[in-house]
Coordinates of C-alpha atoms and ligand atoms in Angstrom, one line a residue:
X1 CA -41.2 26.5 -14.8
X2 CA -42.2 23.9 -12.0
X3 CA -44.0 21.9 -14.6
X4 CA -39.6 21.8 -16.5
X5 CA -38.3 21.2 -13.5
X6 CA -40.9 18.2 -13.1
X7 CA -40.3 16.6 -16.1
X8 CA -36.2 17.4 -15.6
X9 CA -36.6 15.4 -12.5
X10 CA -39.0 12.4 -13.7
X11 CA -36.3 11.8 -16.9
X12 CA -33.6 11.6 -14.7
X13 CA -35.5 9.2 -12.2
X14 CA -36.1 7.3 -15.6
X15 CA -32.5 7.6 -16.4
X16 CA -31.2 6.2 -13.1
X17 CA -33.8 3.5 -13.2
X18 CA -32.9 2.3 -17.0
X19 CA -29.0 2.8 -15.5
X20 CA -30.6 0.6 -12.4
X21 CA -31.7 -2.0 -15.4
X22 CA -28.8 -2.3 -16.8
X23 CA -26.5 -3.6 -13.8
X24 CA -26.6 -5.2 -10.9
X25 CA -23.3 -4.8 -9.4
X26 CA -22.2 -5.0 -6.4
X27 CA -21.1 -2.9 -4.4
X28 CA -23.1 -0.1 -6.4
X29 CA -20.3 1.8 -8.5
X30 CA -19.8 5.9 -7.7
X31 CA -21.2 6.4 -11.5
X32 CA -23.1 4.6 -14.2
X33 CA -23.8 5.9 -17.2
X34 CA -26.1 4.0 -19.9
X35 CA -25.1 4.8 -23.4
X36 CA -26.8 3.5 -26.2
X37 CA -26.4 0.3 -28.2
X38 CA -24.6 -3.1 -27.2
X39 CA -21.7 -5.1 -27.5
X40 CA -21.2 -8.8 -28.2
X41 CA -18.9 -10.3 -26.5
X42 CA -17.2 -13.1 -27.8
X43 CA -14.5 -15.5 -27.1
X44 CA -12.7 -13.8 -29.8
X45 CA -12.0 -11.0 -28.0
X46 CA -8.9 -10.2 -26.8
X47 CA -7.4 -8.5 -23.7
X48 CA -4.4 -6.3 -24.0
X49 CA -2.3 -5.0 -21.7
X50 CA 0.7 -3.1 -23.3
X51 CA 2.2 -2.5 -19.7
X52 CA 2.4 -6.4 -19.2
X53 CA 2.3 -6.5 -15.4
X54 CA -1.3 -7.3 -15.4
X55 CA -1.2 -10.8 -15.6
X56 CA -1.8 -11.3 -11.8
X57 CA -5.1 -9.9 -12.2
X58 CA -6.3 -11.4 -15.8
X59 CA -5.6 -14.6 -14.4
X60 CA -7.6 -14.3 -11.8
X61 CA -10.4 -12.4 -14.3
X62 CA -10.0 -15.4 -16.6
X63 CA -10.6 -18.0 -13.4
X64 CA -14.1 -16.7 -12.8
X65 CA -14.7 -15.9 -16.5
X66 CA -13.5 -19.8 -16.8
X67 CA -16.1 -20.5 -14.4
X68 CA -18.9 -18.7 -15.6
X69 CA -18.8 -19.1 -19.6
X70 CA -16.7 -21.7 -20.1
X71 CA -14.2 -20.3 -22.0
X72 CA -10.9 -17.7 -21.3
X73 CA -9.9 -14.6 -22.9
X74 CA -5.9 -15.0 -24.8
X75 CA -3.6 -12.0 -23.6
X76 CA -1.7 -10.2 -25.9
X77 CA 0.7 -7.2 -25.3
X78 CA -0.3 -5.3 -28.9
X79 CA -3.3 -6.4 -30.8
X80 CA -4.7 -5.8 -34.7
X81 CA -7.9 -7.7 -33.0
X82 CA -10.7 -5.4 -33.6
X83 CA -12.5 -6.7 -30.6
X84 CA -10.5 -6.2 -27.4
X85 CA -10.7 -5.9 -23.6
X86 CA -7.8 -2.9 -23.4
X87 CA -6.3 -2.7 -20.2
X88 CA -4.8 1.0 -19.5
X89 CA -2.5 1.0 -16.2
X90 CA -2.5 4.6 -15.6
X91 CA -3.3 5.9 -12.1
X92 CA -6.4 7.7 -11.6
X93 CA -6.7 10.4 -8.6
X94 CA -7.6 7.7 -6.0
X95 CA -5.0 5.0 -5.7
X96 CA -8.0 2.5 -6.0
X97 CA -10.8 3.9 -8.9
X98 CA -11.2 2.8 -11.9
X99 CA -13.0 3.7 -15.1
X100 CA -14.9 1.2 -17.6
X101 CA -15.8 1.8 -20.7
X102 CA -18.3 -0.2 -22.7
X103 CA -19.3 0.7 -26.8
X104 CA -20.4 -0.9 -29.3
X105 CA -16.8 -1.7 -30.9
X106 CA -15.2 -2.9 -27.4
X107 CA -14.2 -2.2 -23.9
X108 CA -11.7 -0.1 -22.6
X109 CA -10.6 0.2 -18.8
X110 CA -8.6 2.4 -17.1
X111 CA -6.6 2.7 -13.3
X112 CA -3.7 1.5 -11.1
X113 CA -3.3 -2.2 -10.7
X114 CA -6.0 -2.5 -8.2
X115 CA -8.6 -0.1 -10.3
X116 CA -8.1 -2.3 -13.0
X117 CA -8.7 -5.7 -10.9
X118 CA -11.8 -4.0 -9.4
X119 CA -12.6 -3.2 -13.2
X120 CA -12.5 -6.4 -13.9
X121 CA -14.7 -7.5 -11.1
X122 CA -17.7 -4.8 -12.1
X123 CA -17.1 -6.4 -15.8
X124 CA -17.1 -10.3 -14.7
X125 CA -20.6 -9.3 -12.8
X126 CA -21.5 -7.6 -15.9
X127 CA -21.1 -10.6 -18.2
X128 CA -22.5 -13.0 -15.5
X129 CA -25.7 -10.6 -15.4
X130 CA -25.8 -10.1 -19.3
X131 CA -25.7 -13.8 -20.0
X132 CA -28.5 -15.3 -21.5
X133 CA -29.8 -19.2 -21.9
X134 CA -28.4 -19.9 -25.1
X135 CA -24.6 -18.3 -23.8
X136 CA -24.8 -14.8 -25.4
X137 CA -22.8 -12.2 -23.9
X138 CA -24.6 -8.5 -24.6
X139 CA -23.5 -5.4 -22.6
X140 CA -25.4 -2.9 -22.7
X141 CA -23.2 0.4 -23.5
X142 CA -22.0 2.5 -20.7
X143 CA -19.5 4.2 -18.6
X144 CA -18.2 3.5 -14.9
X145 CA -16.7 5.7 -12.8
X146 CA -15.6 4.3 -9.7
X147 CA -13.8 4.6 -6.0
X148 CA -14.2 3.2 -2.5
X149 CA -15.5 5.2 0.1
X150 CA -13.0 3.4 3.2
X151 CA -9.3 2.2 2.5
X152 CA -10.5 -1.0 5.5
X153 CA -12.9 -3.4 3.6
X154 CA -12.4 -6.2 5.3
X155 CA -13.3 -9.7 6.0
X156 CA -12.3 -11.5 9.2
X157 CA -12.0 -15.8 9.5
X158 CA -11.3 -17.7 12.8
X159 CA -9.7 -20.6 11.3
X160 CA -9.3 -21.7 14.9
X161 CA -12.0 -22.8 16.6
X162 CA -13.2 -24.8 13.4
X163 CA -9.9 -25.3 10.5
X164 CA -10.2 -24.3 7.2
X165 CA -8.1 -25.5 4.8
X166 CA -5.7 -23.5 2.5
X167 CA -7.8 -24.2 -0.4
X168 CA -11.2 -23.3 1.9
X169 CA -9.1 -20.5 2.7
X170 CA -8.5 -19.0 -0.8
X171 CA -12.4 -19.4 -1.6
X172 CA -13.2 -17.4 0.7
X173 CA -10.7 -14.6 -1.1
X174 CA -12.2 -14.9 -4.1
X175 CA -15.9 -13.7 -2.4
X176 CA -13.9 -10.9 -0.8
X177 CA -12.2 -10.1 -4.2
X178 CA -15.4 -10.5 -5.7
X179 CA -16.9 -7.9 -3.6
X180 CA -13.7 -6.1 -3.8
X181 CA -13.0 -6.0 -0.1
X182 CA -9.3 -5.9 0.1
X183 CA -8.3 -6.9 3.6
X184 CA -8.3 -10.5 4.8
X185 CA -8.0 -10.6 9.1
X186 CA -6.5 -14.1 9.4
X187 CA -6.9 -15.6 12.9
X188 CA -4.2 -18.2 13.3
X189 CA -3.6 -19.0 16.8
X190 CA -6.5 -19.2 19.9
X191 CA -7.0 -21.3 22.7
X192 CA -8.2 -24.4 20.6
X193 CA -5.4 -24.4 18.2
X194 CA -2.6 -22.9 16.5
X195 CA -2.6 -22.9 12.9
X196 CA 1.0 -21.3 11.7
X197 CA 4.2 -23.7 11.5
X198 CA 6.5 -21.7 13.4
X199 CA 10.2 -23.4 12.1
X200 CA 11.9 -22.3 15.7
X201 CA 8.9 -24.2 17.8
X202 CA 7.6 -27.3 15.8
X203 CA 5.5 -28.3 18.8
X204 CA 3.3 -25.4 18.3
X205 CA 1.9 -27.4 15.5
X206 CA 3.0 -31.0 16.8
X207 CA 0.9 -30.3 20.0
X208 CA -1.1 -27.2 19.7
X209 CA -2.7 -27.6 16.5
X210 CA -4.4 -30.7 17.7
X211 CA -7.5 -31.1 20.3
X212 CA -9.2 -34.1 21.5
X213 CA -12.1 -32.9 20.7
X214 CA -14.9 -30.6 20.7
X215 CA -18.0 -30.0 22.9
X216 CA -21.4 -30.6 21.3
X217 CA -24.5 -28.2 20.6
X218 CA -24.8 -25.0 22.7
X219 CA -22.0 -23.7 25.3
X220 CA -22.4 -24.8 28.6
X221 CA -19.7 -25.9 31.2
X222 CA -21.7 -29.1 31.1
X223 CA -21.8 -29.8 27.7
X224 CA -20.1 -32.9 26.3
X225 CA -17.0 -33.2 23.5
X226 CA -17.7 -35.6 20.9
X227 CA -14.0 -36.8 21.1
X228 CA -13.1 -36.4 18.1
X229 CA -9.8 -35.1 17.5
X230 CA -10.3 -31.6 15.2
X231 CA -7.1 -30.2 14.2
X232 CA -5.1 -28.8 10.8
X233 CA -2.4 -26.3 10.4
X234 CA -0.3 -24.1 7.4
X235 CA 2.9 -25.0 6.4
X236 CA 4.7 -21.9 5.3
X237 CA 4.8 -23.0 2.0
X238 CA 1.0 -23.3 2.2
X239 CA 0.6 -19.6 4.1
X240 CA 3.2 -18.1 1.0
X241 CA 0.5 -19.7 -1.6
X242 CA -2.1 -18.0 0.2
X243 CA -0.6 -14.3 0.1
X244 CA 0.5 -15.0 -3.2
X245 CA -3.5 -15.5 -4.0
X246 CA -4.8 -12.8 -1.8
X247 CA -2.0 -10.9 -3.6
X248 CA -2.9 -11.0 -7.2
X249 CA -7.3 -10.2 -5.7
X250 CA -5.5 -6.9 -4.4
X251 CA -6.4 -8.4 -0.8
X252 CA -3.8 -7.6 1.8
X253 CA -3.7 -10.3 4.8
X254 CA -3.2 -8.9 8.6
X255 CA -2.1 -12.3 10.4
X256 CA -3.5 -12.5 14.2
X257 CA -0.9 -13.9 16.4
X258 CA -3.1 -13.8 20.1
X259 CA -1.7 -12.3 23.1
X260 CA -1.2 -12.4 26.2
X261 CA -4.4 -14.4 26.5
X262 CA -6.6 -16.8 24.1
X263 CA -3.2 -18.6 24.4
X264 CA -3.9 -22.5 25.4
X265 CA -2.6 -24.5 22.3
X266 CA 0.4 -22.0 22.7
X267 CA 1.0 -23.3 26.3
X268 CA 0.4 -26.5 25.6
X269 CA 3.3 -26.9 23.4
X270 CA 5.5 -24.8 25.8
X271 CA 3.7 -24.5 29.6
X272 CA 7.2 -23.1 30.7
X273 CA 6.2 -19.3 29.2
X274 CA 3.2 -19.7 31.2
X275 CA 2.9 -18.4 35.0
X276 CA 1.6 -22.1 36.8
X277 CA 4.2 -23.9 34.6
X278 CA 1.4 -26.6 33.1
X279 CA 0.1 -29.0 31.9
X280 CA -2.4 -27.8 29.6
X281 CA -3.9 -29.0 26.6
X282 CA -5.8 -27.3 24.2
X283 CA -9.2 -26.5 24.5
X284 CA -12.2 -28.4 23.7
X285 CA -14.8 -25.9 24.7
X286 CA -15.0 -22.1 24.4
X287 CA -14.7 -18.7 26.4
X288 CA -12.1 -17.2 28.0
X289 CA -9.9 -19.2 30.0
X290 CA -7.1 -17.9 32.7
X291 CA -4.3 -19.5 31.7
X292 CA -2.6 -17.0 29.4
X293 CA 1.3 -16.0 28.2
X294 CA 3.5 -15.4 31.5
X295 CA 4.0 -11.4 31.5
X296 CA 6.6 -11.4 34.3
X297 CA 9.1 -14.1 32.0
X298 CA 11.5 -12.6 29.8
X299 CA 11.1 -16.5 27.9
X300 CA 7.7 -15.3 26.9
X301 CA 9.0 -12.1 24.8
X302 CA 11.7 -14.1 23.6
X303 CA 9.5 -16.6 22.4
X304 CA 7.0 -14.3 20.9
X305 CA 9.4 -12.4 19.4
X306 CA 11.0 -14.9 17.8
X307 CA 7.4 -16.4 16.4
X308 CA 6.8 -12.9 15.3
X309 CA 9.9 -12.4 13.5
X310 CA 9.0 -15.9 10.9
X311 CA 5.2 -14.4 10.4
X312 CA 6.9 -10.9 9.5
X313 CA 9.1 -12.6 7.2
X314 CA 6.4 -14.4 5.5
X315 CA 3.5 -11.4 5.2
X316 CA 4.4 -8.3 3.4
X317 CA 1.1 -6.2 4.5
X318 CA 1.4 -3.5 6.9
X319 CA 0.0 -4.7 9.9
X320 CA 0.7 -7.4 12.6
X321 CA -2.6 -8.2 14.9
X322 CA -1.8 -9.2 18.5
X323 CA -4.9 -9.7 19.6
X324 CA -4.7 -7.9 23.0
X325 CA -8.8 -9.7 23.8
X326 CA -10.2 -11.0 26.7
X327 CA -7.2 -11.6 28.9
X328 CA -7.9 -12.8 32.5
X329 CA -5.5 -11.1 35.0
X330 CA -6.3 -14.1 37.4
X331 CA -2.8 -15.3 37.2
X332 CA -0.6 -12.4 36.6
X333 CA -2.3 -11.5 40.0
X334 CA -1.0 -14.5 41.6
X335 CA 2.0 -14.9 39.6
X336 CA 5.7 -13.5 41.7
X337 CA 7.6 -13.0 38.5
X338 CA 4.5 -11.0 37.0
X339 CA 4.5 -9.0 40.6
X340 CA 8.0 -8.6 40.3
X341 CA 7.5 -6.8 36.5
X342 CA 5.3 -4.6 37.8
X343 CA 7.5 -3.6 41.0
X344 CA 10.4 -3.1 38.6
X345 CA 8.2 -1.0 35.8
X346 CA 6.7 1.0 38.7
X347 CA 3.1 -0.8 37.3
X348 CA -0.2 -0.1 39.3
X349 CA -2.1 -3.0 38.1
X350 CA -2.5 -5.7 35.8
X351 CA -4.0 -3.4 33.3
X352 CA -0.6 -1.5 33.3
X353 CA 1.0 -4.8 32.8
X354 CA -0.4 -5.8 29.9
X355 CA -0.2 -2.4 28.4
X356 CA 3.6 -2.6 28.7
X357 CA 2.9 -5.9 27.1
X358 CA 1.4 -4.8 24.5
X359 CA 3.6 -2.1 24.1
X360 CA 7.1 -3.9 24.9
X361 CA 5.5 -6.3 21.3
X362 CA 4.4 -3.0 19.9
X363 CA 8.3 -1.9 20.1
X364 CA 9.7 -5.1 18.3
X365 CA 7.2 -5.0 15.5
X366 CA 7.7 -1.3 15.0
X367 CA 11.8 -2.5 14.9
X368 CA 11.1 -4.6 11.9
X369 CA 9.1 -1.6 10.2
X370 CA 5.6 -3.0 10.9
X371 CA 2.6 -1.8 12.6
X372 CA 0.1 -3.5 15.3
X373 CA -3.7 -3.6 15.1
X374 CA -5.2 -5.0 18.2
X375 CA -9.0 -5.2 19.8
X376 CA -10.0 -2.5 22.0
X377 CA -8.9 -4.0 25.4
X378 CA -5.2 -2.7 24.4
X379 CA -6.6 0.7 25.2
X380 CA -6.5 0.0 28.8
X381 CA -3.9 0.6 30.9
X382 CA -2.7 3.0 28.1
X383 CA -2.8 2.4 24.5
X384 CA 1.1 1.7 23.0
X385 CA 2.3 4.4 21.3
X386 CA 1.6 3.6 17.3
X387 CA -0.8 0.8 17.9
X388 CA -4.2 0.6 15.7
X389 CA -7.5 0.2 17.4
X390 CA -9.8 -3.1 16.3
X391 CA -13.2 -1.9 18.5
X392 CA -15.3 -4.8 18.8
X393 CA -16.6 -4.1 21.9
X394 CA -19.1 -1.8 20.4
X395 CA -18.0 1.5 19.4
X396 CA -16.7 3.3 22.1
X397 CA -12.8 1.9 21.9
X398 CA -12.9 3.2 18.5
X399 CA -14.0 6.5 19.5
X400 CA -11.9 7.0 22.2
X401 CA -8.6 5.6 20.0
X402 CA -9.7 8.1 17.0
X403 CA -9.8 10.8 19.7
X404 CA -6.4 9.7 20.8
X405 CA -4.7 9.8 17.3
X406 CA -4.7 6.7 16.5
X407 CA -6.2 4.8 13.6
X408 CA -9.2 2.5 13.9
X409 CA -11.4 -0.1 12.2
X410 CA -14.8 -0.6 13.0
X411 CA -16.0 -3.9 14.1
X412 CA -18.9 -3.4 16.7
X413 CA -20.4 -7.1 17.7
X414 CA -23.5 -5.2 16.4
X415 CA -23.7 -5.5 13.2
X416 CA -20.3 -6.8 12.3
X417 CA -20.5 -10.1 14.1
X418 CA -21.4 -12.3 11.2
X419 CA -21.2 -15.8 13.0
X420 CA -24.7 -13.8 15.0
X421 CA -28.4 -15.1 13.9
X422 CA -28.8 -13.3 10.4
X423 CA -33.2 -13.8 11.3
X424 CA -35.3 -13.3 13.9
X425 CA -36.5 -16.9 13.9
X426 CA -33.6 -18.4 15.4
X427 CA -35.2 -22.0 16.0
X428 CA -34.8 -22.6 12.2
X429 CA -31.5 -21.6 12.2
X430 CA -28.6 -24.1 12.3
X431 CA -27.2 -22.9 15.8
X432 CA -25.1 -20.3 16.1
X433 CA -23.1 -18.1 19.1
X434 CA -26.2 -15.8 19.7
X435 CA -26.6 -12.2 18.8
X436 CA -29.2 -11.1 15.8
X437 CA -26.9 -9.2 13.1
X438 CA -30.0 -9.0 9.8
X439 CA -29.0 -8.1 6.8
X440 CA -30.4 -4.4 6.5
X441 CA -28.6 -3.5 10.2
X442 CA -24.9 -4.9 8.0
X443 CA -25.9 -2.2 5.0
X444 CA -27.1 0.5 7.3
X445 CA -24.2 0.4 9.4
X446 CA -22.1 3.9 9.4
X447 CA -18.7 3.0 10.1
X448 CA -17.9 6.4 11.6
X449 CA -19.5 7.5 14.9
X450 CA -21.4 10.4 14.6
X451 CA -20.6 12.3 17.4
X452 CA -16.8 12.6 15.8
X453 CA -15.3 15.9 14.8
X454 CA -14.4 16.1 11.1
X455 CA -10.9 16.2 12.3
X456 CA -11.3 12.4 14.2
X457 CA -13.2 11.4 11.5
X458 CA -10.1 10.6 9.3
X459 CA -9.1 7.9 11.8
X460 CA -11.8 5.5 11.2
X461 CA -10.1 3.3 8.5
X462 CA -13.0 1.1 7.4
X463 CA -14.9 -1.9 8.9
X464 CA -14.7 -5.2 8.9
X465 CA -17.1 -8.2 9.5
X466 CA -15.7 -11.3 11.8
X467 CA -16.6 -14.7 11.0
X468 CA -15.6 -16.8 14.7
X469 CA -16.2 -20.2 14.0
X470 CA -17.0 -21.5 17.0
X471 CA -20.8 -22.7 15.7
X472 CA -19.6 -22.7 11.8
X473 CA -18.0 -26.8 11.5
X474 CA -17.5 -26.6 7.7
X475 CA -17.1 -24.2 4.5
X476 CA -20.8 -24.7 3.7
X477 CA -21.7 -22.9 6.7
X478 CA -19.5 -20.6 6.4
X479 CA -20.9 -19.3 3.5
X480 CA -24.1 -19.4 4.7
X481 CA -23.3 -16.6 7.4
X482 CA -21.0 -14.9 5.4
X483 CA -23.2 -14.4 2.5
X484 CA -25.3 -12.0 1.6
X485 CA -23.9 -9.9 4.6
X486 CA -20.4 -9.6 2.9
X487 CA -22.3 -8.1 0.2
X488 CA -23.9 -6.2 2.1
X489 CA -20.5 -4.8 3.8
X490 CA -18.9 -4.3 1.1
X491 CA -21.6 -2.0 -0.7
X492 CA -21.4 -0.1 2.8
X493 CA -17.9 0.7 2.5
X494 CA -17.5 1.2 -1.1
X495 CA -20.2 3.2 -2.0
X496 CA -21.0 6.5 -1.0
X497 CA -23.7 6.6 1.9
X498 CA -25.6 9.3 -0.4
X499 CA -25.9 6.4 -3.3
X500 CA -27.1 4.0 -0.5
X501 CA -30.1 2.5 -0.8
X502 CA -31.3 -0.6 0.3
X503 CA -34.0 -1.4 -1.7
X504 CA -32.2 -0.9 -4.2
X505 CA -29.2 -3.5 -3.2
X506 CA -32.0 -5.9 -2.5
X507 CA -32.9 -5.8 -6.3
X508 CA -29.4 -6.1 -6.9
X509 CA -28.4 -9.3 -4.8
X510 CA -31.6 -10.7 -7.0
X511 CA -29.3 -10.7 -9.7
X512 CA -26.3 -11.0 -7.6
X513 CA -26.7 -14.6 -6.3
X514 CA -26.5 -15.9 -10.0
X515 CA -22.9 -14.8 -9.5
X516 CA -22.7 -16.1 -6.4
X517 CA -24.6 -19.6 -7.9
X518 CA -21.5 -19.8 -10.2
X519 CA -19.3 -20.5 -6.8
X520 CA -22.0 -22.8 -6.2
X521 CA -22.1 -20.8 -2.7
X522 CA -24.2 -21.8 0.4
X523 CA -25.4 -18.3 1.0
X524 CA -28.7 -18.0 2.8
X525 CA -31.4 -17.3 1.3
X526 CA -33.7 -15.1 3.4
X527 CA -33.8 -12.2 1.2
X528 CA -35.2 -13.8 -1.7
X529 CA -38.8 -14.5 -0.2
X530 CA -38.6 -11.1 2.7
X531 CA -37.1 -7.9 2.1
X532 CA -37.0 -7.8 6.4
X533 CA -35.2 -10.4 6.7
Ligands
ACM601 C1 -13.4 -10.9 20.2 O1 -14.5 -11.1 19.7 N1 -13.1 -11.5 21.3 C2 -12.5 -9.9 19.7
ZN602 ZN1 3.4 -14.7 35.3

């Protein structure tokens, strides 16, 4: 009996192994199954879609297919092609799972919009993989069965402290797509510049998007700015082409609009909504600075509300992020018109006041049928009624917002901080903020908090990883922090933690980064010579 049970146990290591072999997706699907025998896949082949509102997603499956083999797939609604790509849009039992099939005649694939775009993504890494030197495409025959594990997979990019441009921008979609991350945290506005044309207040962008310049090497208050002028902003023409892309990946963008701090290229355009009246300009160096959005003006709600209003009308997602971060109560202390809120709203202290902030903002967006995320300082003073908790500052926020009701995503500086040293051996690093976020601590990371009940459990939404850009200048090094720990992320919160394994996403990402050489991506490199590194 034990000697059965043995050999029961070593065929279906063998099995997993050969199942192993034969992919090297990532995130690791729920199920593989290896059949046997192969396909060819040619050029020839076509993709159907009888539904015909797939063409979002096989445009951006023939993009990277484009990329990769040189040639696209034709679309057809019905075919007599023997050899086809068949697209079924029929809902499985999680709004996001999909199942692929792959025989020896062709390849069928099955699921709601977004099952069949993350279809698509397992297949592109499939044919990548499956590739060989002289161009010939053989998939091995098998089945995929596959859901995410968190409804948050998300991605985070400061475009503030360094600019990215709207073409930098949608680059960086296709690695979330790729990884099938489907939340995009866009941070428009900060200290050192606001990114979003705002039609009602030009000089946002005429004044704010622009500073003079920007210190050099390591923060000090010392440090020198190189004086050269860094700016860049969206047009909302260039902000609609960048939903519509994020769009058709199945990504949905939450747009950051800061307050009441982080708030200097704000001010600058318009000191008059802040308490000291001006001048400011925005910032060259980082940190937290004290100027920050009056709270005692009823201008400053008028004004945000009105800037709120045009980024509502121009992102369809759920959520609104107002930041809530690192606001200095330095001059609502000093401030008569921020006293004379607090008097009126019988507020104890500035915490108060910047929870009736928070919530007074959390009222208007709520008017216009939208939600607001925030970081885990909005807790203080008495979280707003609906709000959703980002908790950065570790984990606690998070657990204390999923004990309050309320939903959260997981960000903890530890491991989520991904503009943190990725090695131990920081002097051969190009410099970044600090920290040490390695690879393995990203794909052992457990979004949920263990000492949650099963009931607070269900408020933990997902995780995301934050890219500040403070010590990233340009897209090259932006890849370089952000891969392979987006990988990484993305395997944690698709994948079921019993299917985790990190040796075995190691493997993987050996494969992987010929997917990611196809982007020509600056991802580092670490974990091709040191599995602890
Ligand atoms: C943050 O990193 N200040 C949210
Ligand atoms: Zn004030």
């Amino acid at each position: 009996m034990k000697r059965i049970a043995i050999l029961i146990a070593s065929i279906f290591a063998a099995c997993n192994l050969f199942a192993q072999a034969s992919h090297n997706i990532i995130p690791q699907p729920v199920s593989v199954v290896i059949n046997s025998g192969n396909l060819k896949l040619i050029k020839e082949f076509v993709i159907v879609d009888e539904s015909q509102k797939l063409s979002p997603e096989i445009s951006a499956f023939n993009a990277q297919i484009e990329k990769a083999v040189g040639f696209t797939f034709k679309t057809q609604r019905q075919s007599s092609a023997k050899q086809t790509i068949k697209l079924k849009l029929a809902p499985l039992q999680h709004p996001e799972a999909y199942i692929l099939n792959i025989d020896t005649k062709g390849i069928t694939l099955q699921g709601s919009a977004a099952g069949i775009f993350y279809g698509l993504q397992s297949l592109y890494q499939l044919i990548v993989q499956h590739q060989d030197k002289s161009k010939i495409i053989m998939l091995p025959s098998m089945q995929i069965q596959d859901q995410p594990s968190f409804q948050w997979r998300g991605m985070h990019l400061d475009v503030c402290r360094h600019f990215f441009s709207k073409q930098e921008v949608m680059k960086y979609l296709d690695y979330l797509a790729l990884h099938k991350l489907n939340t995009f945290h866009w941070h428009l506005t900060e200290d050192q510049g606001w990114r979003i044309a705002i039609k009602k207040y030009p000089k946002l962008t005429e004044v704010g998007s622009m500073r003079s310049g920007t210190i050099i090497g390591p923060y000090s208050t010392t440090a020198p700015s190189d004086n050269i002028p860094h700016g860049g902003f969206y047009t909302q023409e260039d902000i609609k082409e960048v939903i519509a892309y994020a769009s058709a990946r199945h990504i949905t963008i939450v747009p950051e609009i800061e307050m009441p701090g982080h708030a200097l290229a704000a001010l600058s355009a318009y000191p008059e909504i802040s308490c000291t009246g001006g001048p400011f300009t925005p910032a060259i160096t980082w940190g937290v600075f004290d100027d920050v959005f009056c709270a005692g003006k009823e201008e400053t709600f008028t004004f945000l509300e009105n800037v709120l209003d045009e980024v509502i009308s121009l992102f369809p997602g759920k959520y609104i992020h107002i930041g809530g971060d690192e606001c200095p109560k330095t001059r609502w202390k000093a401030c008569d018109k921020c006293q004379q809120r607090m008097k009126d709203n019988q507020l104890k202290d500035e915490h108060d006041l910047q929870s009736y902030f928070i919530t007074r903002i959390e009222k208007f967006v709520n008017s216009k049928g939208r939600h607001i995320i925030g970081w885990d300082e909005i807790l203080e003073g008495g979280l707003a009624p609906n709000a959703s908790v980002m908790s950065w500052r570790g984990t606690e926020g998070g657990i204390v917002a999923a004990r309050l009701k309320h939903p959260v995503v997981m960000s903890p500086g530890q491991p989520c901080y991904f503009d943190h040293y990725q090695v131990k051996d920081k002097d051969k690093e190009p410099l970044a903020i600090g920290g040490f976020n390695p690879l393995d601590a990203v794909y052992q990371y457990n979004p949920i908090p263990a000492d949650l009940t099963k009931d607070e459990q269900q408020y933990i939404l997902g995780a995301q990883g934050n890219l500040w850009t403070e010590y990233i200048p340009d897209f090259k090094q932006l890849e370089y922090m952000a891969l392979p720990r987006m990988c990484a992320l993305a395997e944690n919160l698709w994948t079921p933690a019993s299917l985790k394994n990190y040796d075995s996403f190691l493997k993987r990402m050996k494969a992987h980064r010929f997917v990611l050489d196809i982007e020509k991506a600056n991802y580092a490199k670490h974990f091709l010579v040191d599995k602890n590194k």
